[in-house]
Amino acid sequence: MTTTITITAFESSPDRGRGLARDMRVRWALEETGQPYDVRLVSFEAMKKPAHLALQPFGQIPTYEEGDLALFESGAIVLRIAERRPGLLPADADARSRAIAWMFAALSTVEPPIVEREMATYVERGKDWFEARRPILEERIRTRLDQLSRRLGDAPWLDGDFSAGDLLMVTVLRRLESSGLLDATPNLPAYIARGVARPAYKRAFAAQLAVFEAARKA
Ligand SMILES: N[C@@H](CCC(=O)N[C@@H](CS)C(=O)NCC(=O)O)C(=O)O
């Protein structure tokens, strides 16, 4: 008998169904590995209440519950999913470690400057330093994109077959889709396109979009 997996997602996602919230990467990993899951939708208010804080100490989504296990941090959740079912990590131990290195690279090297720029746009727009700071933030992102682009080259994926490293990297890069910052490295939009063309991605995207559509109609 399999234990039900329950994840949390925004009741009303600020990205309006664009699939940029971090439940998307968990949904995608579950779809890639063929696992059914339930979703508990949480409001911004509920995320800061004790019941949710017991699962996610920072009051955020996503979380993951499976039997007695409760996890937070999307990277840790994707790793858990990838480790337990085939499809997202290579069997060879060295290749597996390299794929995990790409997971960390996505979340701790590439994502931070992207999120920093986003946060500055939300929080600092209108401040007198904002216009001066923006090119600095964008230059940091460009540096990472250029480095990543060089490493990827003409390869379809970062290290051999599609892995959890690619899954996370594609979700991270998608945050830049409407920024123009990807224009200088055309192999990266092509890489994103390969990721989002995967049937598992499409199922995950449709599922999160359905939440937004339902909330809009309600
Ligand atoms: N490092 C965390 C970040 C989680 C995160 O930032 N979640 C966002 C949604 S994508 C959130 O819940 N934001 C609401 C808030 O922080 O109040 C992870 O990867 O799970």
Short mmCIF file of N, CA and C in Angstrom, two decimals, residues 48-178:
data_model
loop_
_atom_site.label_atom_id
_atom_site.label_comp_id
_atom_site.label_asym_id
_atom_site.label_seq_id
_atom_site.Cartn_x
_atom_site.Cartn_y
_atom_site.Cartn_z
N LYS A 48 1.16 31.72 8.06
CA LYS A 48 1.89 32.30 9.20
C LYS A 48 1.33 31.82 10.55
N LYS A 49 0.37 30.89 10.50
CA LYS A 49 -0.25 30.39 11.73
C LYS A 49 0.49 29.13 12.21
N PRO A 50 0.33 28.82 13.52
CA PRO A 50 1.10 27.71 14.10
C PRO A 50 0.99 26.38 13.35
N ALA A 51 -0.20 26.05 12.84
CA ALA A 51 -0.34 24.73 12.19
C ALA A 51 0.60 24.62 10.99
N HIS A 52 0.68 25.68 10.21
CA HIS A 52 1.57 25.63 9.04
C HIS A 52 3.04 25.82 9.46
N LEU A 53 3.25 26.67 10.45
CA LEU A 53 4.63 26.91 10.91
C LEU A 53 5.26 25.64 11.48
N ALA A 54 4.42 24.74 11.97
CA ALA A 54 4.95 23.47 12.48
C ALA A 54 5.53 22.64 11.33
N LEU A 55 5.00 22.87 10.14
CA LEU A 55 5.49 22.14 8.95
C LEU A 55 6.59 22.92 8.24
N GLN A 56 6.43 24.25 8.23
CA GLN A 56 7.38 25.10 7.49
C GLN A 56 7.73 26.28 8.39
N PRO A 57 8.87 26.21 9.07
CA PRO A 57 9.18 27.21 10.10
C PRO A 57 9.23 28.64 9.60
N PHE A 58 9.35 28.83 8.27
CA PHE A 58 9.45 30.18 7.73
C PHE A 58 8.12 30.68 7.17
N GLY A 59 7.08 29.87 7.35
CA GLY A 59 5.75 30.30 6.94
C GLY A 59 5.59 30.39 5.43
N GLN A 60 6.15 29.42 4.73
CA GLN A 60 6.11 29.46 3.26
C GLN A 60 5.55 28.14 2.71
N ILE A 61 5.29 28.16 1.41
CA ILE A 61 5.01 26.91 0.69
C ILE A 61 6.21 26.64 -0.19
N PRO A 62 6.49 25.40 -0.61
CA PRO A 62 5.67 24.22 -0.39
C PRO A 62 6.10 23.43 0.85
N THR A 63 5.21 22.54 1.28
CA THR A 63 5.58 21.51 2.26
C THR A 63 5.21 20.17 1.65
N TYR A 64 5.66 19.12 2.32
CA TYR A 64 5.46 17.76 1.80
C TYR A 64 5.20 16.85 2.99
N GLU A 65 4.10 16.15 2.95
CA GLU A 65 3.81 15.18 4.02
C GLU A 65 3.58 13.81 3.41
N GLU A 66 4.20 12.84 4.03
CA GLU A 66 4.07 11.45 3.56
C GLU A 66 4.16 10.57 4.80
N GLY A 67 3.05 10.04 5.24
CA GLY A 67 3.05 9.26 6.49
C GLY A 67 3.54 10.13 7.63
N ASP A 68 4.57 9.65 8.35
CA ASP A 68 5.08 10.40 9.50
C ASP A 68 6.08 11.49 9.09
N LEU A 69 6.43 11.52 7.83
CA LEU A 69 7.44 12.50 7.39
C LEU A 69 6.80 13.82 6.97
N ALA A 70 7.32 14.90 7.52
CA ALA A 70 6.93 16.24 7.05
C ALA A 70 8.21 16.95 6.65
N LEU A 71 8.21 17.50 5.44
CA LEU A 71 9.41 18.16 4.93
C LEU A 71 9.08 19.56 4.44
N PHE A 72 10.08 20.42 4.48
CA PHE A 72 9.96 21.73 3.83
C PHE A 72 11.22 21.93 3.02
N GLU A 73 11.30 23.05 2.31
CA GLU A 73 12.36 23.38 1.35
C GLU A 73 12.17 22.56 0.06
N SER A 74 11.86 23.27 -0.99
CA SER A 74 11.55 22.59 -2.25
C SER A 74 12.69 21.70 -2.73
N GLY A 75 13.94 22.13 -2.51
CA GLY A 75 15.07 21.31 -2.96
C GLY A 75 15.13 19.98 -2.20
N ALA A 76 14.91 20.04 -0.89
CA ALA A 76 14.93 18.82 -0.09
C ALA A 76 13.77 17.90 -0.48
N ILE A 77 12.66 18.51 -0.80
CA ILE A 77 11.48 17.71 -1.19
C ILE A 77 11.74 17.02 -2.53
N VAL A 78 12.27 17.78 -3.48
CA VAL A 78 12.56 17.18 -4.79
C VAL A 78 13.61 16.07 -4.64
N LEU A 79 14.58 16.28 -3.77
CA LEU A 79 15.60 15.24 -3.56
C LEU A 79 14.96 13.98 -2.97
N ARG A 80 14.09 14.15 -2.01
CA ARG A 80 13.39 13.01 -1.41
C ARG A 80 12.64 12.22 -2.51
N ILE A 81 11.92 12.96 -3.33
CA ILE A 81 11.14 12.32 -4.40
C ILE A 81 12.08 11.59 -5.37
N ALA A 82 13.16 12.27 -5.73
CA ALA A 82 14.09 11.73 -6.72
C ALA A 82 14.83 10.50 -6.20
N GLU A 83 15.07 10.48 -4.90
CA GLU A 83 15.83 9.37 -4.33
C GLU A 83 15.01 8.08 -4.22
N ARG A 84 13.71 8.23 -4.16
CA ARG A 84 12.88 7.06 -3.87
C ARG A 84 12.26 6.40 -5.08
N ARG A 85 12.27 7.07 -6.20
CA ARG A 85 11.70 6.50 -7.42
C ARG A 85 12.65 6.77 -8.58
N PRO A 86 12.71 5.86 -9.55
CA PRO A 86 13.57 6.13 -10.69
C PRO A 86 13.03 7.27 -11.56
N GLY A 87 13.93 7.89 -12.28
CA GLY A 87 13.50 8.91 -13.24
C GLY A 87 14.18 10.25 -13.10
N LEU A 88 14.67 10.55 -11.89
CA LEU A 88 15.24 11.89 -11.70
C LEU A 88 16.69 11.90 -11.25
N LEU A 89 17.22 10.74 -10.91
CA LEU A 89 18.64 10.67 -10.54
C LEU A 89 19.25 9.43 -11.18
N PRO A 90 20.46 9.55 -11.72
CA PRO A 90 21.09 8.39 -12.35
C PRO A 90 21.40 7.30 -11.32
N ALA A 91 21.48 6.06 -11.79
CA ALA A 91 21.80 4.95 -10.89
C ALA A 91 23.28 4.98 -10.50
N ASP A 92 24.14 5.35 -11.42
CA ASP A 92 25.58 5.40 -11.15
C ASP A 92 25.88 6.43 -10.05
N ALA A 93 26.64 6.02 -9.03
CA ALA A 93 26.83 6.87 -7.84
C ALA A 93 27.48 8.21 -8.18
N ASP A 94 28.48 8.20 -9.06
CA ASP A 94 29.16 9.47 -9.37
C ASP A 94 28.23 10.40 -10.16
N ALA A 95 27.52 9.82 -11.12
CA ALA A 95 26.59 10.64 -11.92
C ALA A 95 25.48 11.19 -11.02
N ARG A 96 25.08 10.40 -10.06
CA ARG A 96 24.05 10.83 -9.10
C ARG A 96 24.55 12.04 -8.29
N SER A 97 25.78 11.94 -7.82
CA SER A 97 26.34 13.06 -7.06
C SER A 97 26.43 14.32 -7.93
N ARG A 98 26.78 14.14 -9.19
CA ARG A 98 26.86 15.31 -10.07
C ARG A 98 25.48 15.92 -10.29
N ALA A 99 24.46 15.07 -10.44
CA ALA A 99 23.09 15.59 -10.61
C ALA A 99 22.68 16.36 -9.36
N ILE A 100 23.05 15.84 -8.20
CA ILE A 100 22.70 16.54 -6.94
C ILE A 100 23.46 17.87 -6.86
N ALA A 101 24.70 17.87 -7.35
CA ALA A 101 25.45 19.14 -7.38
C ALA A 101 24.70 20.18 -8.22
N TRP A 102 24.08 19.74 -9.33
CA TRP A 102 23.31 20.69 -10.15
C TRP A 102 22.05 21.16 -9.43
N MET A 103 21.50 20.29 -8.59
CA MET A 103 20.34 20.74 -7.78
C MET A 103 20.77 21.89 -6.87
N PHE A 104 21.91 21.69 -6.22
CA PHE A 104 22.42 22.75 -5.32
C PHE A 104 22.78 23.99 -6.13
N ALA A 105 23.38 23.78 -7.29
CA ALA A 105 23.76 24.94 -8.12
C ALA A 105 22.53 25.76 -8.49
N ALA A 106 21.45 25.06 -8.86
CA ALA A 106 20.23 25.77 -9.23
C ALA A 106 19.74 26.63 -8.06
N LEU A 107 19.73 26.03 -6.87
CA LEU A 107 19.09 26.71 -5.73
C LEU A 107 20.02 27.62 -4.95
N SER A 108 21.32 27.33 -4.96
CA SER A 108 22.17 28.19 -4.13
C SER A 108 23.12 29.06 -4.92
N THR A 109 23.22 28.84 -6.24
CA THR A 109 24.11 29.69 -7.03
C THR A 109 23.34 30.51 -8.07
N VAL A 110 22.36 29.89 -8.71
CA VAL A 110 21.65 30.60 -9.79
C VAL A 110 20.39 31.31 -9.27
N GLU A 111 19.65 30.65 -8.40
CA GLU A 111 18.39 31.26 -7.94
C GLU A 111 18.57 32.53 -7.11
N PRO A 112 19.55 32.59 -6.18
CA PRO A 112 19.61 33.78 -5.31
C PRO A 112 19.66 35.13 -6.03
N PRO A 113 20.53 35.34 -7.03
CA PRO A 113 20.49 36.67 -7.66
C PRO A 113 19.18 36.94 -8.39
N ILE A 114 18.55 35.89 -8.88
CA ILE A 114 17.27 36.07 -9.59
C ILE A 114 16.19 36.52 -8.60
N VAL A 115 16.18 35.87 -7.44
CA VAL A 115 15.18 36.22 -6.42
C VAL A 115 15.48 37.61 -5.84
N GLU A 116 16.76 37.92 -5.71
CA GLU A 116 17.15 39.24 -5.18
C GLU A 116 16.60 40.36 -6.08
N ARG A 117 16.72 40.15 -7.39
CA ARG A 117 16.20 41.16 -8.34
C ARG A 117 14.68 41.27 -8.22
N GLU A 118 14.03 40.10 -8.13
CA GLU A 118 12.56 40.12 -8.00
C GLU A 118 12.14 40.86 -6.73
N MET A 119 12.80 40.53 -5.64
CA MET A 119 12.44 41.15 -4.36
C MET A 119 12.66 42.66 -4.41
N ALA A 120 13.78 43.06 -5.04
CA ALA A 120 14.07 44.49 -5.14
C ALA A 120 12.97 45.18 -5.94
N THR A 121 12.49 44.50 -6.99
CA THR A 121 11.44 45.10 -7.82
C THR A 121 10.16 45.29 -7.00
N TYR A 122 9.84 44.30 -6.15
CA TYR A 122 8.62 44.44 -5.32
C TYR A 122 8.80 45.46 -4.21
N VAL A 123 9.94 45.35 -3.52
CA VAL A 123 10.08 46.05 -2.23
C VAL A 123 10.76 47.42 -2.37
N GLU A 124 11.66 47.54 -3.36
CA GLU A 124 12.49 48.75 -3.40
C GLU A 124 12.12 49.70 -4.53
N ARG A 125 11.19 49.27 -5.40
CA ARG A 125 10.79 50.18 -6.50
C ARG A 125 10.27 51.48 -5.87
N GLY A 126 10.71 52.58 -6.39
CA GLY A 126 10.26 53.86 -5.82
C GLY A 126 11.27 54.44 -4.84
N LYS A 127 12.16 53.61 -4.33
CA LYS A 127 13.20 54.14 -3.43
C LYS A 127 14.25 54.85 -4.29
N ASP A 128 14.94 55.80 -3.71
CA ASP A 128 15.84 56.60 -4.56
C ASP A 128 17.06 55.82 -5.06
N TRP A 129 17.35 54.68 -4.45
CA TRP A 129 18.50 53.90 -4.92
C TRP A 129 18.12 52.83 -5.94
N PHE A 130 16.82 52.62 -6.14
CA PHE A 130 16.39 51.47 -6.93
C PHE A 130 16.99 51.44 -8.34
N GLU A 131 16.89 52.57 -9.06
CA GLU A 131 17.37 52.58 -10.45
C GLU A 131 18.88 52.38 -10.52
N ALA A 132 19.60 52.83 -9.49
CA ALA A 132 21.06 52.64 -9.48
C ALA A 132 21.42 51.18 -9.16
N ARG A 133 20.59 50.56 -8.35
CA ARG A 133 20.92 49.20 -7.91
C ARG A 133 20.54 48.15 -8.96
N ARG A 134 19.50 48.45 -9.74
CA ARG A 134 18.99 47.45 -10.68
C ARG A 134 20.06 46.89 -11.63
N PRO A 135 20.87 47.75 -12.30
CA PRO A 135 21.89 47.18 -13.19
C PRO A 135 22.90 46.30 -12.46
N ILE A 136 23.14 46.60 -11.20
CA ILE A 136 24.09 45.77 -10.43
C ILE A 136 23.49 44.37 -10.23
N LEU A 137 22.21 44.36 -9.87
CA LEU A 137 21.55 43.07 -9.66
C LEU A 137 21.48 42.29 -10.97
N GLU A 138 21.21 43.01 -12.06
CA GLU A 138 21.07 42.33 -13.35
C GLU A 138 22.41 41.80 -13.84
N GLU A 139 23.48 42.54 -13.55
CA GLU A 139 24.80 42.08 -13.96
C GLU A 139 25.17 40.77 -13.26
N ARG A 140 24.78 40.66 -12.00
CA ARG A 140 25.04 39.42 -11.27
C ARG A 140 24.33 38.23 -11.92
N ILE A 141 23.11 38.49 -12.36
CA ILE A 141 22.35 37.42 -13.02
C ILE A 141 23.01 37.07 -14.35
N ARG A 142 23.37 38.12 -15.12
CA ARG A 142 23.98 37.87 -16.43
C ARG A 142 25.25 37.04 -16.31
N THR A 143 26.03 37.32 -15.28
CA THR A 143 27.25 36.54 -15.08
C THR A 143 26.91 35.06 -14.91
N ARG A 144 25.95 34.78 -14.06
CA ARG A 144 25.57 33.38 -13.84
C ARG A 144 25.00 32.73 -15.11
N LEU A 145 24.20 33.49 -15.84
CA LEU A 145 23.61 32.93 -17.05
C LEU A 145 24.69 32.63 -18.08
N ASP A 146 25.64 33.53 -18.19
CA ASP A 146 26.72 33.33 -19.14
C ASP A 146 27.52 32.07 -18.78
N GLN A 147 27.81 31.92 -17.50
CA GLN A 147 28.58 30.74 -17.05
C GLN A 147 27.78 29.45 -17.29
N LEU A 148 26.51 29.52 -16.96
CA LEU A 148 25.67 28.33 -17.14
C LEU A 148 25.54 27.97 -18.62
N SER A 149 25.36 29.00 -19.42
CA SER A 149 25.21 28.81 -20.86
C SER A 149 26.46 28.15 -21.46
N ARG A 150 27.62 28.61 -21.02
CA ARG A 150 28.87 28.02 -21.52
C ARG A 150 28.97 26.56 -21.14
N ARG A 151 28.59 26.24 -19.91
CA ARG A 151 28.68 24.85 -19.47
C ARG A 151 27.69 23.96 -20.23
N LEU A 152 26.48 24.47 -20.41
CA LEU A 152 25.46 23.66 -21.10
C LEU A 152 25.86 23.45 -22.56
N GLY A 153 26.34 24.49 -23.21
CA GLY A 153 26.74 24.38 -24.62
C GLY A 153 25.60 23.86 -25.47
N ASP A 154 25.90 22.84 -26.29
CA ASP A 154 24.87 22.27 -27.18
C ASP A 154 24.17 21.07 -26.56
N ALA A 155 24.50 20.76 -25.33
CA ALA A 155 23.92 19.55 -24.72
C ALA A 155 22.44 19.78 -24.40
N PRO A 156 21.65 18.72 -24.42
CA PRO A 156 20.24 18.91 -24.07
C PRO A 156 20.04 19.19 -22.58
N TRP A 157 20.84 18.52 -21.77
CA TRP A 157 20.69 18.65 -20.31
C TRP A 157 22.06 18.88 -19.69
N LEU A 158 22.08 19.20 -18.41
CA LEU A 158 23.33 19.65 -17.78
C LEU A 158 24.38 18.56 -17.62
N ASP A 159 23.95 17.33 -17.41
CA ASP A 159 24.94 16.26 -17.23
C ASP A 159 24.30 14.93 -17.65
N GLY A 160 24.36 14.63 -18.92
CA GLY A 160 23.76 13.37 -19.38
C GLY A 160 22.26 13.49 -19.50
N ASP A 161 21.57 12.48 -18.95
CA ASP A 161 20.10 12.47 -19.07
C ASP A 161 19.47 13.56 -18.20
N PHE A 162 18.22 13.88 -18.52
CA PHE A 162 17.44 14.80 -17.69
C PHE A 162 17.46 14.32 -16.24
N SER A 163 17.65 15.25 -15.32
CA SER A 163 17.73 14.87 -13.90
C SER A 163 17.01 15.90 -13.05
N ALA A 164 16.99 15.62 -11.74
CA ALA A 164 16.42 16.58 -10.79
C ALA A 164 17.17 17.91 -10.85
N GLY A 165 18.45 17.87 -11.24
CA GLY A 165 19.22 19.11 -11.40
C GLY A 165 18.63 19.96 -12.51
N ASP A 166 18.28 19.32 -13.63
CA ASP A 166 17.65 20.07 -14.73
C ASP A 166 16.27 20.56 -14.31
N LEU A 167 15.54 19.71 -13.61
CA LEU A 167 14.19 20.09 -13.19
C LEU A 167 14.24 21.39 -12.38
N LEU A 168 15.15 21.43 -11.41
CA LEU A 168 15.24 22.65 -10.59
C LEU A 168 15.77 23.83 -11.40
N MET A 169 16.78 23.57 -12.24
CA MET A 169 17.37 24.68 -13.00
C MET A 169 16.33 25.29 -13.94
N VAL A 170 15.53 24.46 -14.58
CA VAL A 170 14.51 24.99 -15.50
C VAL A 170 13.50 25.84 -14.73
N THR A 171 13.08 25.37 -13.55
CA THR A 171 12.10 26.16 -12.80
C THR A 171 12.71 27.50 -12.35
N VAL A 172 13.99 27.47 -12.02
CA VAL A 172 14.66 28.71 -11.60
C VAL A 172 14.77 29.68 -12.79
N LEU A 173 15.20 29.17 -13.94
CA LEU A 173 15.38 30.04 -15.12
C LEU A 173 14.05 30.59 -15.62
N ARG A 174 12.99 29.81 -15.44
CA ARG A 174 11.68 30.30 -15.89
C ARG A 174 11.31 31.63 -15.24
N ARG A 175 11.84 31.90 -14.07
CA ARG A 175 11.52 33.16 -13.39
C ARG A 175 12.00 34.36 -14.20
N LEU A 176 12.91 34.13 -15.17
CA LEU A 176 13.46 35.23 -15.97
C LEU A 176 12.79 35.38 -17.33
N GLU A 177 11.80 34.54 -17.59
CA GLU A 177 11.27 34.47 -18.95
C GLU A 177 10.82 35.81 -19.53
N SER A 178 10.24 36.66 -18.71
CA SER A 178 9.75 37.91 -19.29
C SER A 178 10.71 39.09 -19.02
#
